[in-house]
Coordinates of N, CA and C in Angstrom, one line a residue:
Chain A
E6 N 93.0 141.7 111.0 CA 92.2 141.6 109.9 C 92.9 140.9 108.9
A7 N 92.7 139.8 108.3 CA 93.2 139.2 107.5 C 93.2 140.0 105.9
D8 N 94.1 140.1 105.0 CA 94.1 140.8 103.9 C 94.3 139.5 102.6
I9 N 93.1 138.9 102.5 CA 93.1 137.8 101.4 C 91.7 138.1 100.4
Y10 N 91.8 137.8 99.3 CA 90.9 138.2 98.6 C 90.6 136.9 97.3
Q11 N 89.4 136.8 97.1 CA 89.1 135.8 96.2 C 87.9 136.6 95.2
T12 N 88.4 136.2 93.9 CA 87.4 136.6 93.0 C 87.3 136.0 91.9
P13 N 86.2 135.4 91.3 CA 84.9 136.3 91.6 C 84.2 135.5 93.0
R14 N 83.3 136.0 93.6 CA 82.7 135.7 95.0 C 81.5 134.6 94.4
Y15 N 80.7 134.8 93.1 CA 80.1 133.7 92.9 C 79.9 133.8 91.3
L16 N 79.8 132.5 91.0 CA 79.9 132.2 89.6 C 79.0 131.0 89.1
V17 N 78.5 131.4 88.0 CA 77.7 130.3 87.5 C 77.8 129.9 85.9
I18 N 78.4 128.9 85.7 CA 78.7 128.7 84.3 C 78.3 127.0 83.7
G19 N 78.4 127.1 82.5 CA 78.1 125.9 81.7 C 79.2 124.9 81.9
T20 N 78.6 123.7 81.6 CA 79.7 122.4 81.6 C 80.7 122.5 80.6
G21 N 81.7 122.2 80.8 CA 82.7 122.2 79.9 C 83.7 123.2 79.6
K22 N 83.0 124.3 80.6 CA 84.0 125.8 80.0 C 85.0 125.5 81.4
K23 N 86.1 126.2 80.8 CA 87.4 126.6 81.4 C 87.3 127.8 82.7
I24 N 87.4 127.6 83.6 CA 87.4 128.6 84.9 C 88.5 129.3 85.5
T25 N 89.0 130.1 86.1 CA 89.8 130.2 86.8 C 89.5 131.1 88.1
L26 N 89.7 130.6 89.6 CA 89.2 131.3 90.6 C 90.9 131.8 91.0
E27 N 90.5 133.1 91.4 CA 91.7 134.0 91.6 C 91.8 134.1 93.3
C28 N 92.9 134.1 93.9 CA 93.1 134.3 95.1 C 94.4 135.3 95.4
S29 N 94.2 136.4 96.0 CA 95.5 137.4 96.5 C 95.5 137.5 97.9
Q30 N 96.8 137.3 98.2 CA 97.0 138.0 99.9 C 98.1 139.1 99.8
T31 N 97.8 139.9 100.7 CA 99.1 141.2 100.6 C 99.6 140.8 102.2
M32 N 99.7 139.7 102.6 CA 100.5 139.7 103.8 C 101.8 139.2 103.9
G33 N 102.3 138.7 102.5 CA 103.8 138.2 102.5 C 103.9 136.7 103.0
H34 N 102.7 136.2 103.2 CA 102.5 134.9 103.7 C 103.1 133.9 102.5
D35 N 104.1 132.9 102.8 CA 104.6 131.9 102.1 C 103.7 131.1 101.5
K36 N 102.7 130.2 102.7 CA 102.0 129.3 102.5 C 100.5 129.5 101.9
M37 N 100.0 129.1 101.0 CA 98.8 129.1 100.5 C 98.1 128.0 100.2
Y38 N 96.7 127.8 100.4 CA 95.8 126.9 100.6 C 94.4 127.0 99.6
W39 N 94.0 125.8 99.1 CA 92.8 125.9 98.6 C 91.7 125.0 99.4
Y40 N 90.8 125.0 99.7 CA 89.6 124.1 100.5 C 88.4 124.0 99.4
Q41 N 87.6 122.9 99.3 CA 86.4 123.0 98.9 C 85.6 122.4 100.1
Q42 N 84.4 123.1 100.0 CA 83.3 123.0 101.2 C 82.1 122.8 100.4
D43 N 81.4 121.7 100.9 CA 80.0 121.7 100.1 C 79.0 122.3 101.4
P44 N 78.0 123.0 101.0 CA 76.9 123.7 101.7 C 77.0 123.0 103.1
G45 N 77.4 123.8 104.3 CA 77.2 123.6 105.8 C 78.6 122.4 106.0
M46 N 79.2 122.0 105.5 CA 79.9 120.8 105.6 C 81.2 121.1 105.8
E47 N 82.0 120.4 106.4 CA 83.2 120.4 107.0 C 84.4 121.0 105.5
L48 N 85.4 121.6 105.6 CA 86.5 121.8 104.6 C 87.2 121.0 104.3
H49 N 87.7 120.8 103.1 CA 88.5 119.7 102.6 C 89.6 120.3 101.7
L50 N 90.7 120.0 102.2 CA 92.3 120.5 101.7 C 92.1 119.9 100.3
I51 N 92.5 120.7 99.4 CA 92.7 120.0 97.8 C 94.0 120.5 97.1
H52 N 94.4 121.5 97.6 CA 96.2 122.0 97.1 C 96.5 123.0 98.3
Y53 N 97.8 123.1 98.1 CA 98.7 124.1 98.9 C 99.9 124.4 98.4
S54 N 100.6 125.4 98.8 CA 101.8 125.7 98.3 C 102.8 126.2 99.5
Y55 N 103.8 125.9 99.3 CA 105.0 126.5 100.4 C 105.6 127.9 99.8
G56 N 105.3 127.8 98.7 CA 106.0 129.4 98.4 C 106.1 129.4 96.8
V57 N 106.9 130.3 95.9 CA 106.8 130.2 94.7 C 107.4 129.2 94.1
N58 N 106.7 128.6 92.9 CA 107.0 127.3 92.0 C 106.8 126.0 92.9
S59 N 106.1 126.0 94.0 CA 105.8 125.0 94.8 C 104.2 124.9 94.9
T60 N 103.6 123.6 94.4 CA 102.5 123.4 94.6 C 102.4 121.3 94.9
E61 N 101.3 121.4 95.9 CA 101.1 120.1 96.6 C 99.6 119.8 96.4
K62 N 99.4 118.5 96.3 CA 97.8 118.2 96.2 C 97.5 118.0 97.9
G63 N 96.2 118.0 98.3 CA 95.6 118.3 99.6 C 95.1 116.7 99.8
D64 N 94.4 116.7 100.8 CA 93.9 115.4 101.2 C 92.5 114.7 100.3
L65 N 92.2 115.8 99.6 CA 90.9 115.4 98.6 C 91.3 115.5 97.3
S66 N 91.0 114.6 96.8 CA 91.4 114.6 95.1 C 90.4 115.5 94.4
S67 N 91.2 116.4 93.8 CA 90.4 117.3 92.9 C 90.9 117.3 91.3
E68 N 90.0 117.6 90.6 CA 90.4 117.8 89.2 C 91.0 118.9 88.8
S69 N 91.0 120.1 89.7 CA 91.5 121.4 89.7 C 93.3 121.2 89.7
T70 N 93.8 122.2 89.1 CA 95.1 122.5 89.0 C 95.3 124.1 89.7
V71 N 96.5 124.3 90.2 CA 97.2 125.5 90.7 C 98.3 125.8 90.3
S72 N 98.8 126.9 90.3 CA 100.0 127.6 89.9 C 100.4 128.4 91.1
R73 N 101.8 128.9 91.1 CA 102.2 129.7 92.3 C 103.4 130.4 91.7
I74 N 103.3 131.6 90.9 CA 104.2 132.1 90.0 C 104.7 133.4 90.8
R75 N 103.7 133.9 91.9 CA 104.1 135.1 92.4 C 103.6 134.5 93.8
T76 N 104.2 134.9 95.1 CA 104.1 134.7 96.3 C 102.4 135.3 96.8
E77 N 102.0 136.4 96.2 CA 100.6 137.0 96.4 C 99.5 136.3 96.0
H78 N 99.7 135.4 94.8 CA 98.8 134.8 94.0 C 98.9 133.3 93.6
F79 N 97.4 132.9 93.9 CA 97.3 131.5 94.1 C 96.3 131.1 93.2
P80 N 96.3 131.2 92.1 CA 94.9 130.6 91.2 C 94.6 129.3 91.1
L81 N 93.6 128.9 90.9 CA 92.7 127.9 90.7 C 92.2 127.2 89.5
T82 N 92.4 126.6 88.7 CA 91.9 126.2 87.4 C 91.1 125.0 87.2
L83 N 90.1 125.2 86.8 CA 89.2 123.9 86.3 C 89.3 123.8 84.6
E84 N 89.9 123.0 84.3 CA 89.9 122.8 82.4 C 88.6 122.9 81.7
S85 N 87.8 122.1 82.6 CA 86.6 121.5 82.1 C 85.6 121.5 83.3
A86 N 84.7 122.4 83.5 CA 83.8 122.5 84.4 C 82.7 121.2 84.4
R87 N 82.5 120.8 85.4 CA 81.4 119.6 85.5 C 80.4 120.0 86.6
P88 N 79.4 119.7 86.4 CA 78.1 119.7 87.9 C 78.6 119.0 88.7
S89 N 79.6 118.3 89.1 CA 80.3 117.9 90.1 C 81.2 118.7 90.8
H90 N 81.5 119.7 90.1 CA 82.5 120.6 90.6 C 81.7 121.7 91.4
T91 N 80.4 122.0 91.3 CA 79.7 122.6 92.2 C 79.8 122.5 93.7
S92 N 80.3 123.7 94.1 CA 80.7 123.8 95.5 C 81.4 125.6 95.9
Q93 N 81.7 125.3 97.1 CA 82.3 126.5 97.4 C 83.7 126.3 97.6
Y94 N 84.8 127.2 97.3 CA 86.3 127.0 96.9 C 86.8 128.4 98.0
L95 N 87.2 127.9 99.0 CA 88.0 129.0 100.0 C 89.4 128.7 99.9
C96 N 90.1 129.9 99.8 CA 91.6 130.3 99.6 C 91.9 130.5 101.1
A97 N 93.0 130.2 101.6 CA 93.6 130.7 102.9 C 95.1 130.8 102.8
S98 N 95.8 131.4 103.5 CA 97.3 131.6 103.5 C 97.7 131.7 105.1
S99 N 99.1 131.8 105.4 CA 99.9 131.6 106.3 C 101.2 131.7 106.2
E100 N 101.9 132.1 107.6 CA 103.5 132.1 107.5 C 104.0 130.8 107.6
Y101 N 104.9 130.7 107.2 CA 105.8 129.2 107.0 C 107.1 129.1 108.1
Y102 N 107.1 128.2 108.8 CA 108.2 128.3 109.6 C 108.8 126.7 109.4
P103 N 109.6 126.3 108.6 CA 110.1 125.0 108.3 C 110.4 124.4 109.7
L104 N 111.3 124.7 110.5 CA 111.5 124.2 111.9 C 110.7 124.0 112.7
G105 N 109.3 124.4 112.3 CA 107.9 124.0 113.3 C 108.2 124.6 114.6
D106 N 109.2 126.0 114.8 CA 109.3 126.4 116.0 C 108.2 127.7 116.2
R107 N 107.5 127.6 115.5 CA 106.4 128.7 115.7 C 104.9 127.9 115.2
N108 N 104.0 129.0 115.5 CA 102.7 128.7 115.0 C 102.3 129.6 114.4
Y109 N 101.4 128.9 113.2 CA 101.1 129.8 112.0 C 100.0 129.6 111.6
E110 N 99.0 130.4 112.0 CA 97.6 129.7 111.8 C 97.1 130.5 110.4
Q111 N 96.0 129.6 109.8 CA 95.6 130.2 108.3 C 94.4 131.1 108.6
Y112 N 94.5 132.1 107.5 CA 93.4 133.0 107.7 C 92.8 132.9 106.2
F113 N 91.4 132.6 106.2 CA 90.5 132.5 105.0 C 90.4 133.7 104.1
G114 N 89.9 133.5 102.7 CA 89.3 134.6 102.2 C 87.9 134.5 102.2
P115 N 87.0 135.1 101.7 CA 85.5 135.1 101.7 C 85.1 133.9 100.9
G116 N 85.8 133.4 100.1 CA 85.4 132.1 99.3 C 84.6 132.6 97.7
T117 N 84.7 131.7 96.8 CA 84.1 131.5 95.8 C 82.9 130.7 95.8
R118 N 81.7 130.8 95.4 CA 80.6 129.7 95.3 C 80.3 129.4 93.8
L119 N 80.9 128.3 93.4 CA 80.5 128.2 92.0 C 79.7 126.9 91.6
T120 N 78.8 127.4 90.6 CA 77.7 126.4 90.2 C 78.3 126.0 88.6
V121 N 78.1 124.8 88.4 CA 78.0 124.4 87.2 C 76.9 123.8 86.5
T122 N 76.2 124.7 85.5 CA 75.0 123.7 85.3 C 75.1 123.1 84.0
Chain B
G17 N 90.9 107.6 108.0 CA 91.9 109.0 108.1 C 91.6 109.5 109.5
Q18 N 92.2 110.6 109.9 CA 91.8 111.4 111.3 C 90.5 112.0 110.9
Q19 N 89.5 112.1 112.1 CA 88.2 112.7 112.1 C 88.3 113.3 113.3
L20 N 87.6 114.5 113.3 CA 87.4 115.3 114.5 C 85.8 115.2 114.3
N21 N 85.3 114.8 115.9 CA 83.7 114.4 116.0 C 83.3 115.5 116.8
Q22 N 82.5 116.7 115.8 CA 81.9 117.9 116.7 C 80.7 117.6 117.1
S23 N 80.0 118.1 118.3 CA 79.1 117.9 118.6 C 78.3 119.2 119.5
P24 N 77.3 119.6 119.3 CA 76.3 119.1 118.6 C 76.2 119.4 117.3
Q25 N 75.3 119.0 116.3 CA 75.7 119.3 115.2 C 75.0 120.5 114.6
S26 N 73.7 121.0 115.5 CA 73.1 122.1 115.5 C 72.5 122.4 116.8
M27 N 72.3 123.7 117.0 CA 71.8 124.2 118.3 C 70.9 125.3 118.3
F28 N 69.6 125.4 118.6 CA 68.5 126.2 118.8 C 68.5 126.9 120.1
I29 N 68.9 128.0 120.5 CA 69.0 128.7 121.7 C 68.3 130.2 121.7
Q30 N 67.7 130.6 123.1 CA 67.4 131.9 123.0 C 68.3 132.9 123.3
E31 N 68.1 134.1 122.7 CA 69.1 135.1 123.2 C 69.2 135.4 124.7
G32 N 70.7 135.4 124.6 CA 71.1 135.5 126.1 C 71.3 134.2 126.8
E33 N 71.0 133.1 126.2 CA 71.5 131.8 126.7 C 72.9 131.8 126.8
D34 N 73.6 130.7 127.5 CA 74.9 130.4 127.1 C 75.2 128.9 126.1
V35 N 75.9 129.2 125.5 CA 76.3 127.8 124.5 C 77.5 127.1 125.0
S36 N 77.5 125.8 124.7 CA 78.7 124.8 124.9 C 78.7 123.9 123.7
M37 N 79.9 123.8 122.9 CA 80.1 122.7 122.0 C 81.4 122.0 122.1
N38 N 81.6 121.1 121.7 CA 82.8 120.5 122.2 C 83.3 119.4 120.9
C39 N 84.6 119.1 120.5 CA 85.2 118.4 119.5 C 86.3 117.3 120.3
T40 N 86.0 116.1 119.7 CA 86.6 115.0 120.2 C 87.2 114.4 119.1
S41 N 88.7 113.4 119.3 CA 89.3 112.5 118.4 C 89.8 111.5 119.1
S42 N 90.3 110.6 118.1 CA 90.5 109.1 118.9 C 92.1 109.7 118.9
S43 N 92.8 110.8 118.2 CA 94.3 111.0 118.2 C 94.6 112.1 118.7
I44 N 96.0 112.1 119.4 CA 96.3 113.6 120.1 C 96.5 114.5 119.0
F45 N 96.2 115.6 119.4 CA 96.6 117.0 118.7 C 97.3 117.8 119.7
N46 N 98.1 118.7 118.7 CA 99.0 119.6 119.0 C 98.2 121.0 119.3
T47 N 97.8 121.2 118.5 CA 96.9 122.5 118.5 C 95.6 122.4 118.3
W48 N 94.4 123.0 118.8 CA 93.3 123.2 118.5 C 92.9 124.7 118.2
L49 N 92.0 124.6 117.2 CA 91.5 126.1 116.6 C 89.9 125.8 116.6
W50 N 89.4 127.2 117.0 CA 87.9 127.5 116.8 C 87.8 128.3 115.9
Y51 N 86.9 128.2 114.8 CA 86.8 128.9 113.6 C 85.2 129.4 113.4
K52 N 84.6 130.4 113.1 CA 83.2 130.8 113.1 C 83.0 131.2 111.4
Q53 N 82.3 130.6 111.0 CA 81.7 131.0 109.3 C 80.0 131.6 109.2
D54 N 80.3 132.7 108.8 CA 79.2 133.3 108.4 C 78.8 133.0 107.1
P55 N 77.1 132.8 107.0 CA 76.9 132.3 105.5 C 77.6 133.4 104.5
G56 N 77.9 132.4 103.5 CA 78.4 133.3 102.4 C 79.9 133.8 102.5
E57 N 80.5 133.5 103.5 CA 81.9 134.0 104.1 C 83.2 132.7 104.2
G58 N 84.4 133.3 104.4 CA 85.2 132.3 104.8 C 85.3 132.1 106.4
P59 N 85.6 131.2 106.8 CA 85.9 131.1 108.3 C 86.8 131.8 108.8
V60 N 86.6 132.6 110.1 CA 87.3 133.5 111.0 C 87.8 132.7 112.0
L61 N 89.0 132.9 112.2 CA 89.6 132.3 113.5 C 89.4 132.8 114.9
L62 N 88.8 132.1 115.6 CA 88.0 132.8 116.9 C 89.2 132.8 118.2
I63 N 89.9 131.3 118.3 CA 90.7 131.1 119.4 C 91.5 129.9 119.1
A64 N 92.9 130.2 119.2 CA 93.8 128.9 118.9 C 94.4 128.7 120.6
L65 N 94.4 127.4 120.7 CA 95.1 126.7 121.9 C 96.2 125.8 121.3
Y66 N 97.4 126.1 122.4 CA 98.6 125.4 121.9 C 99.1 124.6 123.1
K67 N 98.6 124.5 124.3 CA 99.0 123.7 125.4 C 97.7 122.8 126.2
A68 N 98.0 121.8 126.2 CA 97.2 121.0 126.9 C 96.8 121.5 128.5
G69 N 95.4 121.5 128.5 CA 94.9 122.3 129.7 C 94.7 123.9 129.8
E70 N 95.1 124.6 128.6 CA 95.2 125.6 128.2 C 93.6 126.4 128.2
L71 N 93.3 127.2 129.0 CA 91.8 128.1 129.1 C 92.2 129.4 128.3
T72 N 91.7 129.7 127.2 CA 91.5 131.0 126.6 C 90.4 131.4 126.2
S73 N 90.3 133.1 126.4 CA 89.0 133.5 126.2 C 89.2 134.6 125.1
N74 N 88.1 135.1 124.7 CA 88.4 136.3 123.5 C 86.8 136.9 123.6
G75 N 86.6 137.7 124.4 CA 85.2 138.1 124.7 C 84.4 137.4 125.4
R76 N 83.2 137.0 124.9 CA 82.1 136.1 125.7 C 82.8 134.9 125.2
L77 N 83.6 134.8 124.5 CA 84.1 133.2 124.3 C 85.3 132.8 125.1
T78 N 85.0 131.6 125.2 CA 86.0 130.7 126.0 C 86.2 129.5 125.5
A79 N 87.7 129.1 125.1 CA 87.9 127.7 124.8 C 89.0 127.0 125.8
Q80 N 88.8 125.8 125.8 CA 90.0 125.1 126.1 C 90.4 124.0 125.6
F81 N 91.7 123.6 125.7 CA 92.3 122.7 125.2 C 92.5 121.3 126.4
G82 N 91.5 120.1 125.9 CA 91.7 118.9 127.0 C 93.1 118.3 127.4
I83 N 93.1 117.9 128.5 CA 94.0 117.4 129.2 C 94.7 116.4 128.6
T84 N 93.7 115.6 128.1 CA 94.2 114.4 127.3 C 94.6 114.8 125.9
R85 N 94.2 115.6 125.3 CA 95.0 116.3 123.9 C 93.8 115.8 122.9
K86 N 93.0 115.1 123.5 CA 92.2 114.6 122.3 C 90.8 115.2 122.3
D87 N 90.4 116.7 123.0 CA 89.2 117.1 122.9 C 89.5 118.6 123.2
S88 N 88.4 119.3 123.0 CA 88.3 120.9 123.3 C 87.0 121.1 123.2
F89 N 86.7 122.3 124.3 CA 85.7 122.9 123.9 C 85.3 124.3 124.0
L90 N 84.1 124.8 123.3 CA 84.2 126.3 123.0 C 83.0 126.7 124.0
N91 N 82.9 127.5 124.7 CA 81.8 128.2 125.3 C 81.4 129.6 124.7
I92 N 80.3 129.7 124.7 CA 79.8 131.3 124.5 C 78.8 131.8 125.3
S93 N 79.1 132.8 126.1 CA 78.2 133.3 127.1 C 77.3 134.6 126.6
A94 N 75.9 134.4 127.2 CA 75.3 135.7 126.7 C 74.9 135.8 125.2
S95 N 74.7 134.8 124.8 CA 74.5 134.8 123.1 C 73.8 135.9 122.7
I96 N 74.2 136.4 121.6 CA 73.4 137.7 121.0 C 73.1 137.3 119.5
P97 N 72.4 137.8 118.8 CA 72.2 137.5 117.3 C 72.9 137.3 116.4
S98 N 74.4 138.1 116.6 CA 75.5 138.1 115.8 C 76.3 136.8 116.0
D99 N 75.8 136.0 116.9 CA 76.5 134.7 117.3 C 76.4 133.7 116.1
V100 N 75.3 133.7 115.8 CA 74.6 133.1 114.7 C 75.6 132.7 113.8
G101 N 76.0 131.2 113.1 CA 76.6 131.1 112.3 C 77.0 129.6 112.4
I102 N 78.0 129.0 111.6 CA 78.7 127.7 111.8 C 79.7 127.8 112.7
Y103 N 80.0 127.3 113.6 CA 81.4 126.9 114.2 C 82.0 125.8 114.1
F104 N 83.3 125.7 113.5 CA 84.1 124.7 113.4 C 85.4 124.5 114.3
C105 N 85.5 123.2 114.8 CA 86.5 123.0 115.5 C 87.7 122.5 114.4
A106 N 89.1 122.6 114.9 CA 89.9 122.3 113.6 C 91.1 122.0 114.7
G107 N 92.1 120.7 114.2 CA 93.0 120.5 115.0 C 94.4 120.7 114.0
R108 N 95.6 120.4 114.7 CA 96.9 120.1 113.9 C 97.5 119.0 115.1
R109 N 98.2 118.2 114.2 CA 98.8 117.1 115.0 C 100.2 117.6 115.6
T110 N 101.1 117.8 114.9 CA 102.1 118.1 115.5 C 102.6 119.9 115.0
N111 N 103.5 120.4 115.5 CA 103.8 121.6 115.4 C 104.5 121.7 113.6
R112 N 104.9 120.7 113.3 CA 105.8 120.5 111.8 C 104.6 120.5 110.6
D113 N 103.3 119.8 111.3 CA 102.1 119.4 110.3 C 101.1 120.6 110.2
D114 N 101.5 121.4 108.8 CA 100.8 122.7 109.0 C 99.4 122.1 108.5
K115 N 99.0 121.2 108.1 CA 97.9 120.8 107.5 C 96.8 120.7 108.8
I116 N 95.6 121.4 108.7 CA 94.6 121.1 109.8 C 93.5 120.3 109.4
I117 N 93.2 119.7 110.4 CA 91.9 118.8 110.2 C 90.8 119.8 110.5
F118 N 89.6 119.6 109.9 CA 88.1 120.3 110.2 C 87.3 119.4 111.0
G119 N 86.4 119.9 111.8 CA 85.3 118.9 112.3 C 84.1 119.2 111.2
K120 N 82.9 118.7 111.5 CA 81.8 119.0 110.7 C 80.9 120.4 110.7
G121 N 81.2 121.0 112.0 CA 80.8 122.1 112.4 C 79.4 121.8 113.2
T122 N 79.3 123.0 114.1 CA 78.0 122.9 114.9 C 77.5 124.4 114.3
R123 N 75.9 124.1 113.8 CA 75.2 125.2 113.5 C 74.4 125.9 114.6
L124 N 74.6 127.2 115.0 CA 73.8 127.8 116.0 C 72.8 128.4 115.5
H125 N 71.8 128.5 115.9 CA 70.7 129.3 115.8 C 70.3 129.8 116.8
I126 N 69.7 131.1 116.8 CA 69.2 132.0 117.9 C 67.6 132.4 117.8
L127 N 66.9 131.8 118.5 CA 65.3 132.0 118.1 C 65.1 133.5 118.8
P128 N 64.2 134.2 117.8 CA 63.9 135.3 118.4 C 62.9 135.5 119.7

């Protein structure tokens, strides 16, 4: 059972507001990820991190930003929310083996469903 | 970009029936993964496949890594109501490529 948590689970907010979606994991995983998923659709990677002070952009362009100050914490921030940001945001984590000599699958949190009005 | 073609897009079956879904790609993958997502939740890993030809079971679920490394299938035997959800295939091209690509999902509905 994966120990990865996201808060809030649901958020309805007005246009222009700044929001931070929280993600924490207690497994000591180095790698963490943020995905964006529209209802019933596939997942798109928007950010990932190899560890503390590491952040990378994913395959889908996003106006959100992330930070990684602690291993267990990977918050996502939207400076000015817009209706186009309405979506589900999923956080995931995995172990990291730079030599590629082991398999390391991603474990997902329950997601935050964001609605911007 | 790379795409995974997952089919069928949705299925309506009777409880007790067996289910089969598959995932194909034009590119070779080194790892195939099958996830299930319940409404309002994150995906949960069901089965991971790492070798061409590998056949792996997890309870009533069986998945295979295609010999060509360009496809994978998932079978569910004797479906029950809690099998309802969206099943996603996902793939990783190389061991060093820790990013994974997701298919669009197969939505499983079970008729009463």
